[in-house]
Amino acid sequence: MRGMDPAAAAAALGLGALRGPAEALKRDEHSPVWRLDTDSGTWVVKATVPHGDYWHADVAQTGRLEAAAWRAGVDMAEPLVPAGAASGLWVAVGGGAYARAARFLDGRHAPAPVPPRLAAWAGATFAALERLAVAPDPSGAGDYASRFHPESDWDEWLGQARDLGVLDTAQAGALKDAAMRIAALGEAAEKPAEVVVHGDFSHLNIMVTPEGPKLIDFDSGGPNVPWWELVAIAVEMGAPALGVMEPDRASVEACVAGYAAAGGTPGPADESAFTGILTGRLASTAWQLWMACGHRGGSAAQRAQFGRDVRASVTALTTMLEAVPTWAAWLKG
């Protein structure tokens, strides 16, 4: 596909001529990522083929957040803001594909668990993003949307997963139980106003550079309650394998403290604070399930990888639900 060619993507984005071969940073048949050295500098370029029309509204709101954050001076990679027609920061590059770019940062990913000092930076950085108050697009309803699916949908999907060998009976039962428990928690929680958030503020999306830490990869962004998002970030700062390993309490508390010190607005320090992290993980697990069952196409190898991912997510969700009472106590200090 022409749009998945790095030279074509660079040309469509106006980056100038390539000065050398593209370096593949992520080999993915649907969403490749390259490092490109061009006449205008060194860029990280992503390409993708949207799965549906909803994608345009989703990336438009995420693009508004990323561009506003850059203008506000948030510590982050510089995004390429297209001058012409675009869906958010994504430009059509041919063959139904779209591409976007951000300046390449010379550095390394933050370690995990994230040290308390860096976790405090993460909390303060999220407070800066929250202050931008980018309003969600009510029409955005993509595959990653954190919404609760009817029990009948889960029964259908899990039946398919068992028939295809993606999940065994015990795993399917555990996932349905987690989905119903998380839905009950979400429906009972009082939901304050949402803003557009980064959506994947993890140690892998913090680059430690000679100029200090920088936030990268806004492409999983979407609406969330700010306090719920902050709590999700705090737990992720402390856990190299969220839901599988116990988070480091010092990192969690440092992130929350950094957020409050930077002017963030903490919410209730109880189990309801984890509604966002649980619904977000459930939404990504549903996506993994659909991909593993072939609902979104993909090769046999890709479906097999998503099968492994969804089985790991079943374990993670179960562990997270059991840990929430302990994590809630940490929020109280």
mmCIF file of C-alpha atoms in Angstrom:
data_model
loop_
_atom_site.group_PDB
_atom_site.id
_atom_site.type_symbol
_atom_site.label_atom_id
_atom_site.label_comp_id
_atom_site.label_asym_id
_atom_site.label_seq_id
_atom_site.Cartn_x
_atom_site.Cartn_y
_atom_site.Cartn_z
ATOM 1 C CA MET A 1 0.000 0.000 0.000
ATOM 2 C CA ARG A 2 1.431 3.359 -1.054
ATOM 3 C CA GLY A 3 0.448 5.074 2.197
ATOM 4 C CA MET A 4 2.546 2.601 4.152
ATOM 5 C CA ASP A 5 5.682 3.643 2.244
ATOM 6 C CA PRO A 6 7.863 5.950 4.385
ATOM 7 C CA ALA A 7 8.978 8.104 1.453
ATOM 8 C CA ALA A 8 5.357 8.670 0.400
ATOM 9 C CA ALA A 9 4.407 9.523 3.988
ATOM 10 C CA ALA A 10 7.289 12.003 4.270
ATOM 11 C CA ALA A 11 6.261 13.677 1.020
ATOM 12 C CA ALA A 12 2.601 13.983 2.034
ATOM 13 C CA LEU A 13 3.593 15.471 5.392
ATOM 14 C CA GLY A 14 5.922 17.997 3.755
ATOM 15 C CA LEU A 15 9.009 16.768 5.592
ATOM 16 C CA GLY A 16 11.271 17.071 2.570
ATOM 17 C CA ALA A 17 13.477 14.485 0.937
ATOM 18 C CA LEU A 18 14.800 11.515 2.876
ATOM 19 C CA ARG A 19 18.511 11.722 3.682
ATOM 20 C CA GLY A 20 18.887 8.010 4.268
ATOM 21 C CA PRO A 21 16.941 4.782 4.612
ATOM 22 C CA ALA A 22 13.966 4.687 6.967
ATOM 23 C CA GLU A 23 14.523 2.975 10.309
ATOM 24 C CA ALA A 24 11.572 0.833 11.392
ATOM 25 C CA LEU A 25 10.782 1.550 15.048
ATOM 26 C CA LYS A 26 7.643 -0.593 15.025
ATOM 27 C CA ARG A 27 6.906 -3.278 12.463
ATOM 28 C CA ASP A 28 3.132 -3.496 12.409
ATOM 29 C CA GLU A 29 1.053 -4.405 9.396
ATOM 30 C CA HIS A 30 -1.669 -1.902 10.337
ATOM 31 C CA SER A 31 0.307 0.863 12.082
ATOM 32 C CA PRO A 32 4.027 0.977 11.230
ATOM 33 C CA VAL A 33 6.329 3.548 12.847
ATOM 34 C CA TRP A 34 9.573 4.838 11.332
ATOM 35 C CA ARG A 35 12.429 7.161 12.165
ATOM 36 C CA LEU A 36 13.032 9.367 9.138
ATOM 37 C CA ASP A 37 16.023 11.658 8.599
ATOM 38 C CA THR A 38 14.815 14.361 6.214
ATOM 39 C CA ASP A 39 15.696 17.813 4.923
ATOM 40 C CA SER A 40 13.608 19.274 7.771
ATOM 41 C CA GLY A 41 15.178 17.199 10.545
ATOM 42 C CA THR A 42 14.658 13.822 12.171
ATOM 43 C CA TRP A 43 11.086 12.695 12.724
ATOM 44 C CA VAL A 44 9.100 9.805 14.121
ATOM 45 C CA VAL A 45 6.422 9.057 11.521
ATOM 46 C CA LYS A 46 3.411 6.818 12.051
ATOM 47 C CA ALA A 47 1.007 5.500 9.436
ATOM 48 C CA THR A 48 -2.334 3.770 9.805
ATOM 49 C CA VAL A 49 -5.474 2.805 7.942
ATOM 50 C CA PRO A 50 -8.578 3.860 9.926
ATOM 51 C CA HIS A 51 -10.972 1.086 10.931
ATOM 52 C CA GLY A 52 -14.021 3.352 10.591
ATOM 53 C CA ASP A 53 -15.277 6.901 10.138
ATOM 54 C CA TYR A 54 -15.328 7.431 13.924
ATOM 55 C CA TRP A 55 -11.518 7.570 13.786
ATOM 56 C CA HIS A 56 -11.532 11.067 12.286
ATOM 57 C CA ALA A 57 -13.441 12.578 15.219
ATOM 58 C CA ASP A 58 -11.292 10.691 17.715
ATOM 59 C CA VAL A 59 -7.956 11.868 16.305
ATOM 60 C CA ALA A 60 -9.259 15.405 15.797
ATOM 61 C CA GLN A 61 -9.869 15.843 19.529
ATOM 62 C CA THR A 62 -6.555 14.213 20.408
ATOM 63 C CA GLY A 63 -4.809 16.489 17.929
ATOM 64 C CA ARG A 64 -6.359 19.537 19.593
ATOM 65 C CA LEU A 65 -4.929 18.434 22.930
ATOM 66 C CA GLU A 66 -1.465 17.700 21.558
ATOM 67 C CA ALA A 67 -1.212 20.973 19.638
ATOM 68 C CA ALA A 68 -2.498 22.982 22.612
ATOM 69 C CA ALA A 69 -0.045 21.247 24.943
ATOM 70 C CA TRP A 70 2.865 22.107 22.669
ATOM 71 C CA ARG A 71 1.784 25.757 22.458
ATOM 72 C CA ALA A 72 1.448 25.860 26.260
ATOM 73 C CA GLY A 73 5.030 24.724 26.755
ATOM 74 C CA VAL A 74 4.383 21.231 28.103
ATOM 75 C CA ASP A 75 7.543 19.083 28.168
ATOM 76 C CA MET A 76 6.888 16.899 25.128
ATOM 77 C CA ALA A 77 7.939 15.963 21.612
ATOM 78 C CA GLU A 78 7.148 18.659 19.055
ATOM 79 C CA PRO A 79 4.233 17.556 16.859
ATOM 80 C CA LEU A 80 4.056 18.392 13.178
ATOM 81 C CA VAL A 81 0.892 20.484 12.844
ATOM 82 C CA PRO A 82 -0.311 20.159 9.233
ATOM 83 C CA ALA A 83 -0.873 23.399 7.360
ATOM 84 C CA GLY A 84 -3.538 21.950 5.077
ATOM 85 C CA ALA A 85 -6.414 19.496 5.268
ATOM 86 C CA ALA A 86 -5.980 16.906 8.001
ATOM 87 C CA SER A 87 -7.764 14.764 10.555
ATOM 88 C CA GLY A 88 -6.254 16.209 13.695
ATOM 89 C CA LEU A 89 -2.514 15.851 13.098
ATOM 90 C CA TRP A 90 -2.968 13.067 10.528
ATOM 91 C CA VAL A 91 -2.647 13.681 6.778
ATOM 92 C CA ALA A 92 -4.021 11.466 4.003
ATOM 93 C CA VAL A 93 -1.112 9.812 2.204
ATOM 94 C CA GLY A 94 -2.910 7.644 -0.342
ATOM 95 C CA GLY A 95 -4.477 4.223 -0.475
ATOM 96 C CA GLY A 96 -6.799 5.004 2.426
ATOM 97 C CA ALA A 97 -3.843 5.479 4.786
ATOM 98 C CA TYR A 98 -2.960 8.448 6.995
ATOM 99 C CA ALA A 99 0.339 9.514 8.568
ATOM 100 C CA ARG A 100 1.546 11.926 11.229
ATOM 101 C CA ALA A 101 4.922 13.055 12.567
ATOM 102 C CA ALA A 102 6.649 14.299 15.710
ATOM 103 C CA ARG A 103 10.240 15.371 16.264
ATOM 104 C CA PHE A 104 12.558 12.516 17.157
ATOM 105 C CA LEU A 105 13.899 12.791 20.702
ATOM 106 C CA ASP A 106 17.367 11.552 21.548
ATOM 107 C CA GLY A 107 16.939 9.774 24.862
ATOM 108 C CA ARG A 108 15.680 6.636 26.539
ATOM 109 C CA HIS A 109 12.374 5.458 27.915
ATOM 110 C CA ALA A 110 11.826 6.018 31.626
ATOM 111 C CA PRO A 111 12.612 3.018 33.815
ATOM 112 C CA ALA A 112 9.871 1.015 35.461
ATOM 113 C CA PRO A 113 8.799 1.454 38.123
ATOM 114 C CA VAL A 114 9.283 5.165 37.527
ATOM 115 C CA PRO A 115 11.431 6.734 40.281
ATOM 116 C CA PRO A 116 9.466 9.005 42.646
ATOM 117 C CA ARG A 117 11.063 12.222 41.367
ATOM 118 C CA LEU A 118 10.087 11.400 37.787
ATOM 119 C CA ALA A 119 6.657 10.215 38.937
ATOM 120 C CA ALA A 120 6.137 13.636 40.554
ATOM 121 C CA TRP A 121 7.025 15.235 37.193
ATOM 122 C CA ALA A 122 4.399 13.029 35.549
ATOM 123 C CA GLY A 123 1.749 14.205 38.011
ATOM 124 C CA ALA A 124 2.674 17.853 37.450
ATOM 125 C CA THR A 125 2.678 17.379 33.675
ATOM 126 C CA PHE A 126 -0.792 15.888 33.760
ATOM 127 C CA ALA A 127 -1.968 18.865 35.840
ATOM 128 C CA ALA A 128 -0.713 21.116 33.015
ATOM 129 C CA LEU A 129 -2.659 19.062 30.456
ATOM 130 C CA GLU A 130 -5.780 19.209 32.617
ATOM 131 C CA ARG A 131 -5.603 23.018 32.751
ATOM 132 C CA LEU A 132 -5.932 23.122 28.963
ATOM 133 C CA ALA A 133 -9.498 21.812 29.440
ATOM 134 C CA VAL A 134 -9.821 20.498 25.874
ATOM 135 C CA ALA A 135 -13.476 19.541 25.465
ATOM 136 C CA PRO A 136 -14.307 16.079 24.084
ATOM 137 C CA ASP A 137 -16.098 15.605 20.787
ATOM 138 C CA PRO A 138 -19.447 13.962 21.627
ATOM 139 C CA SER A 139 -19.397 12.151 18.274
ATOM 140 C CA GLY A 140 -16.141 10.336 19.045
ATOM 141 C CA ALA A 141 -16.982 6.679 19.629
ATOM 142 C CA GLY A 142 -14.070 4.572 18.516
ATOM 143 C CA ASP A 143 -12.986 1.047 19.297
ATOM 144 C CA TYR A 144 -11.042 2.211 22.355
ATOM 145 C CA ALA A 145 -13.939 4.189 23.817
ATOM 146 C CA SER A 146 -14.416 3.421 27.504
ATOM 147 C CA ARG A 147 -18.032 2.366 27.493
ATOM 148 C CA PHE A 148 -19.927 -0.551 28.970
ATOM 149 C CA HIS A 149 -21.133 -3.163 26.518
ATOM 150 C CA PRO A 150 -24.322 -5.137 27.209
ATOM 151 C CA GLU A 151 -23.963 -8.554 28.799
ATOM 152 C CA SER A 152 -25.402 -10.083 25.620
ATOM 153 C CA ASP A 153 -22.485 -8.652 23.600
ATOM 154 C CA TRP A 154 -19.954 -10.162 25.976
ATOM 155 C CA ASP A 155 -21.747 -13.524 25.779
ATOM 156 C CA GLU A 156 -21.532 -13.437 21.979
ATOM 157 C CA TRP A 157 -17.865 -12.393 21.841
ATOM 158 C CA LEU A 158 -16.750 -14.823 24.529
ATOM 159 C CA GLY A 159 -18.622 -17.648 22.831
ATOM 160 C CA GLN A 160 -16.691 -16.900 19.647
ATOM 161 C CA ALA A 161 -13.435 -16.738 21.612
ATOM 162 C CA ARG A 162 -14.051 -20.183 23.096
ATOM 163 C CA ASP A 163 -14.992 -21.646 19.712
ATOM 164 C CA LEU A 164 -11.818 -20.235 18.123
ATOM 165 C CA GLY A 165 -9.561 -21.332 20.975
ATOM 166 C CA VAL A 166 -8.666 -17.752 21.907
ATOM 167 C CA LEU A 167 -9.882 -18.254 25.499
ATOM 168 C CA ASP A 168 -10.694 -21.376 27.447
ATOM 169 C CA THR A 169 -13.846 -21.684 29.531
ATOM 170 C CA ALA A 170 -12.194 -20.454 32.737
ATOM 171 C CA GLN A 171 -10.622 -17.438 31.025
ATOM 172 C CA ALA A 172 -13.883 -16.511 29.307
ATOM 173 C CA GLY A 173 -15.732 -16.754 32.619
ATOM 174 C CA ALA A 174 -13.130 -14.612 34.375
ATOM 175 C CA LEU A 175 -13.337 -11.935 31.689
ATOM 176 C CA LYS A 176 -17.118 -11.809 31.804
ATOM 177 C CA ASP A 177 -17.053 -11.562 35.604
ATOM 178 C CA ALA A 178 -14.533 -8.703 35.411
ATOM 179 C CA ALA A 179 -16.595 -6.919 32.753
ATOM 180 C CA MET A 180 -19.769 -7.116 34.835
ATOM 181 C CA ARG A 181 -18.009 -5.982 38.035
ATOM 182 C CA ILE A 182 -16.376 -3.026 36.287
ATOM 183 C CA ALA A 183 -19.674 -2.043 34.660
ATOM 184 C CA ALA A 184 -21.371 -2.085 38.067
ATOM 185 C CA LEU A 185 -18.600 0.088 39.538
ATOM 186 C CA GLY A 186 -18.834 2.542 36.653
ATOM 187 C CA GLU A 187 -22.602 2.819 36.784
ATOM 188 C CA ALA A 188 -22.501 3.463 40.533
ATOM 189 C CA ALA A 189 -19.760 6.109 40.366
ATOM 190 C CA GLU A 190 -20.621 9.786 40.168
ATOM 191 C CA LYS A 191 -19.028 10.941 36.909
ATOM 192 C CA PRO A 192 -17.721 14.526 36.862
ATOM 193 C CA ALA A 193 -17.077 16.416 33.639
ATOM 194 C CA GLU A 194 -14.573 14.918 31.209
ATOM 195 C CA VAL A 195 -11.740 16.510 29.255
ATOM 196 C CA VAL A 196 -9.539 15.070 26.519
ATOM 197 C CA VAL A 197 -6.552 13.323 28.112
ATOM 198 C CA HIS A 198 -3.358 11.681 26.864
ATOM 199 C CA GLY A 199 -4.743 8.190 27.441
ATOM 200 C CA ASP A 200 -1.430 6.294 27.565
ATOM 201 C CA PHE A 201 0.755 8.217 30.023
ATOM 202 C CA SER A 202 3.084 5.320 30.831
ATOM 203 C CA HIS A 203 6.797 4.919 31.475
ATOM 204 C CA LEU A 204 7.168 3.875 27.828
ATOM 205 C CA ASN A 205 5.811 7.264 26.748
ATOM 206 C CA ILE A 206 8.211 9.282 28.884
ATOM 207 C CA MET A 207 11.525 9.927 27.165
ATOM 208 C CA VAL A 208 14.402 10.902 29.450
ATOM 209 C CA THR A 209 16.512 13.285 27.359
ATOM 210 C CA PRO A 210 19.517 15.541 28.061
ATOM 211 C CA GLU A 211 16.996 18.409 28.312
ATOM 212 C CA GLY A 212 14.854 16.553 30.844
ATOM 213 C CA PRO A 213 11.835 14.238 30.641
ATOM 214 C CA LYS A 214 9.492 14.595 27.662
ATOM 215 C CA LEU A 215 6.029 13.160 27.042
ATOM 216 C CA ILE A 216 5.431 11.377 23.733
ATOM 217 C CA ASP A 217 2.657 9.545 21.848
ATOM 218 C CA PHE A 218 -0.719 11.209 22.384
ATOM 219 C CA ASP A 219 -2.379 8.877 19.886
ATOM 220 C CA SER A 220 -4.417 6.887 22.418
ATOM 221 C CA GLY A 221 -6.048 10.018 23.810
ATOM 222 C CA GLY A 222 -9.725 10.501 24.471
ATOM 223 C CA PRO A 223 -12.227 11.709 27.073
ATOM 224 C CA ASN A 224 -11.832 10.900 30.748
ATOM 225 C CA VAL A 225 -12.479 12.364 34.175
ATOM 226 C CA PRO A 226 -9.213 14.152 35.104
ATOM 227 C CA TRP A 227 -8.940 12.637 38.590
ATOM 228 C CA TRP A 228 -9.573 9.148 37.242
ATOM 229 C CA GLU A 229 -6.898 9.672 34.606
ATOM 230 C CA LEU A 230 -4.408 10.945 37.173
ATOM 231 C CA VAL A 231 -4.999 7.908 39.383
ATOM 232 C CA ALA A 232 -4.445 5.636 36.374
ATOM 233 C CA ILE A 233 -1.174 7.442 35.627
ATOM 234 C CA ALA A 234 -0.053 7.190 39.258
ATOM 235 C CA VAL A 235 -0.619 3.435 39.397
ATOM 236 C CA GLU A 236 1.126 2.959 36.052
ATOM 237 C CA MET A 237 4.137 4.963 37.274
ATOM 238 C CA GLY A 238 4.570 2.420 40.040
ATOM 239 C CA ALA A 239 3.939 -0.751 38.040
ATOM 240 C CA PRO A 240 6.113 -2.083 35.212
ATOM 241 C CA ALA A 241 3.424 -4.670 34.430
ATOM 242 C CA LEU A 242 0.135 -3.171 35.589
ATOM 243 C CA GLY A 243 -2.239 -5.716 37.044
ATOM 244 C CA VAL A 244 0.465 -8.366 37.220
ATOM 245 C CA MET A 245 3.041 -6.774 39.521
ATOM 246 C CA GLU A 246 2.313 -4.775 42.661
ATOM 247 C CA PRO A 247 2.905 -1.048 41.997
ATOM 248 C CA ASP A 248 5.618 0.743 43.936
ATOM 249 C CA ARG A 249 3.777 2.769 46.561
ATOM 250 C CA ALA A 250 6.394 5.542 46.715
ATOM 251 C CA SER A 251 6.025 6.211 42.985
ATOM 252 C CA VAL A 252 2.222 6.224 43.193
ATOM 253 C CA GLU A 253 2.208 8.677 46.090
ATOM 254 C CA ALA A 254 4.845 10.904 44.436
ATOM 255 C CA CYS A 255 2.747 11.173 41.278
ATOM 256 C CA VAL A 256 -0.369 12.171 43.230
ATOM 257 C CA ALA A 257 1.639 14.679 45.290
ATOM 258 C CA GLY A 258 3.214 16.182 42.162
ATOM 259 C CA TYR A 259 -0.224 16.613 40.632
ATOM 260 C CA ALA A 260 -1.623 18.358 43.714
ATOM 261 C CA ALA A 261 1.443 20.608 44.079
ATOM 262 C CA ALA A 262 1.089 21.715 40.442
ATOM 263 C CA GLY A 263 -2.501 22.831 40.969
ATOM 264 C CA GLY A 264 -4.365 19.656 40.068
ATOM 265 C CA THR A 265 -7.724 18.984 41.683
ATOM 266 C CA PRO A 266 -7.754 15.657 43.558
ATOM 267 C CA GLY A 267 -11.070 13.842 43.763
ATOM 268 C CA PRO A 268 -12.434 11.272 46.214
ATOM 269 C CA ALA A 269 -9.704 9.032 47.647
ATOM 270 C CA ASP A 270 -11.762 5.858 47.480
ATOM 271 C CA GLU A 271 -12.393 2.930 45.156
ATOM 272 C CA SER A 272 -14.400 5.098 42.741
ATOM 273 C CA ALA A 273 -11.118 6.811 41.802
ATOM 274 C CA PHE A 274 -10.127 3.646 39.938
ATOM 275 C CA THR A 275 -13.158 3.654 37.649
ATOM 276 C CA GLY A 276 -11.122 5.145 34.815
ATOM 277 C CA ILE A 277 -8.204 2.730 34.982
ATOM 278 C CA LEU A 278 -10.515 -0.278 35.125
ATOM 279 C CA THR A 279 -12.831 0.845 32.323
ATOM 280 C CA GLY A 280 -9.837 1.795 30.188
ATOM 281 C CA ARG A 281 -8.215 -1.601 30.645
ATOM 282 C CA LEU A 282 -11.534 -3.305 29.925
ATOM 283 C CA ALA A 283 -11.922 -1.277 26.711
ATOM 284 C CA SER A 284 -8.457 -2.254 25.495
ATOM 285 C CA THR A 285 -9.175 -5.880 26.430
ATOM 286 C CA ALA A 286 -12.345 -5.794 24.321
ATOM 287 C CA TRP A 287 -10.263 -4.486 21.407
ATOM 288 C CA GLN A 288 -7.735 -7.293 21.879
ATOM 289 C CA LEU A 289 -10.582 -9.811 21.935
ATOM 290 C CA TRP A 290 -12.063 -8.463 18.700
ATOM 291 C CA MET A 291 -8.679 -8.509 16.988
ATOM 292 C CA ALA A 292 -7.904 -12.034 18.206
ATOM 293 C CA CYS A 293 -11.255 -13.233 16.846
ATOM 294 C CA GLY A 294 -10.698 -11.566 13.476
ATOM 295 C CA HIS A 295 -13.329 -8.833 13.829
ATOM 296 C CA ARG A 296 -10.913 -6.210 12.479
ATOM 297 C CA GLY A 297 -9.055 -8.302 9.916
ATOM 298 C CA GLY A 298 -5.329 -8.907 10.246
ATOM 299 C CA SER A 299 -3.032 -11.823 9.507
ATOM 300 C CA ALA A 300 -3.001 -15.129 11.374
ATOM 301 C CA ALA A 301 0.192 -14.048 13.146
ATOM 302 C CA GLN A 302 -1.387 -10.799 14.280
ATOM 303 C CA ARG A 303 -4.519 -12.560 15.528
ATOM 304 C CA ALA A 304 -2.325 -14.994 17.459
ATOM 305 C CA GLN A 305 -0.457 -12.097 19.097
ATOM 306 C CA PHE A 306 -3.724 -10.443 20.120
ATOM 307 C CA GLY A 307 -4.816 -13.794 21.533
ATOM 308 C CA ARG A 308 -1.776 -13.784 23.804
ATOM 309 C CA ASP A 309 -2.472 -10.162 24.702
ATOM 310 C CA VAL A 310 -6.098 -10.760 25.664
ATOM 311 C CA ARG A 311 -5.194 -13.761 27.822
ATOM 312 C CA ALA A 312 -2.662 -11.598 29.676
ATOM 313 C CA SER A 313 -5.320 -8.903 30.094
ATOM 314 C CA VAL A 314 -7.734 -11.368 31.703
ATOM 315 C CA THR A 315 -5.115 -12.059 34.375
ATOM 316 C CA ALA A 316 -4.379 -8.354 34.761
ATOM 317 C CA LEU A 317 -8.026 -7.324 35.150
ATOM 318 C CA THR A 318 -8.653 -9.970 37.797
ATOM 319 C CA THR A 319 -5.567 -8.901 39.743
ATOM 320 C CA MET A 320 -6.423 -5.215 39.452
ATOM 321 C CA LEU A 321 -9.930 -5.721 40.817
ATOM 322 C CA GLU A 322 -8.507 -7.537 43.827
ATOM 323 C CA ALA A 323 -5.917 -4.784 44.418
ATOM 324 C CA VAL A 324 -8.219 -1.754 44.235
ATOM 325 C CA PRO A 325 -9.004 -1.613 47.999
ATOM 326 C CA THR A 326 -5.265 -1.552 48.761
ATOM 327 C CA TRP A 327 -4.545 1.090 46.124
ATOM 328 C CA ALA A 328 -7.399 3.252 47.415
ATOM 329 C CA ALA A 329 -5.766 3.329 50.852
ATOM 330 C CA TRP A 330 -2.579 4.708 49.250
ATOM 331 C CA LEU A 331 -4.479 7.719 47.908
ATOM 332 C CA LYS A 332 -5.266 8.730 51.467
ATOM 333 C CA GLY A 333 -1.560 8.847 52.362
#
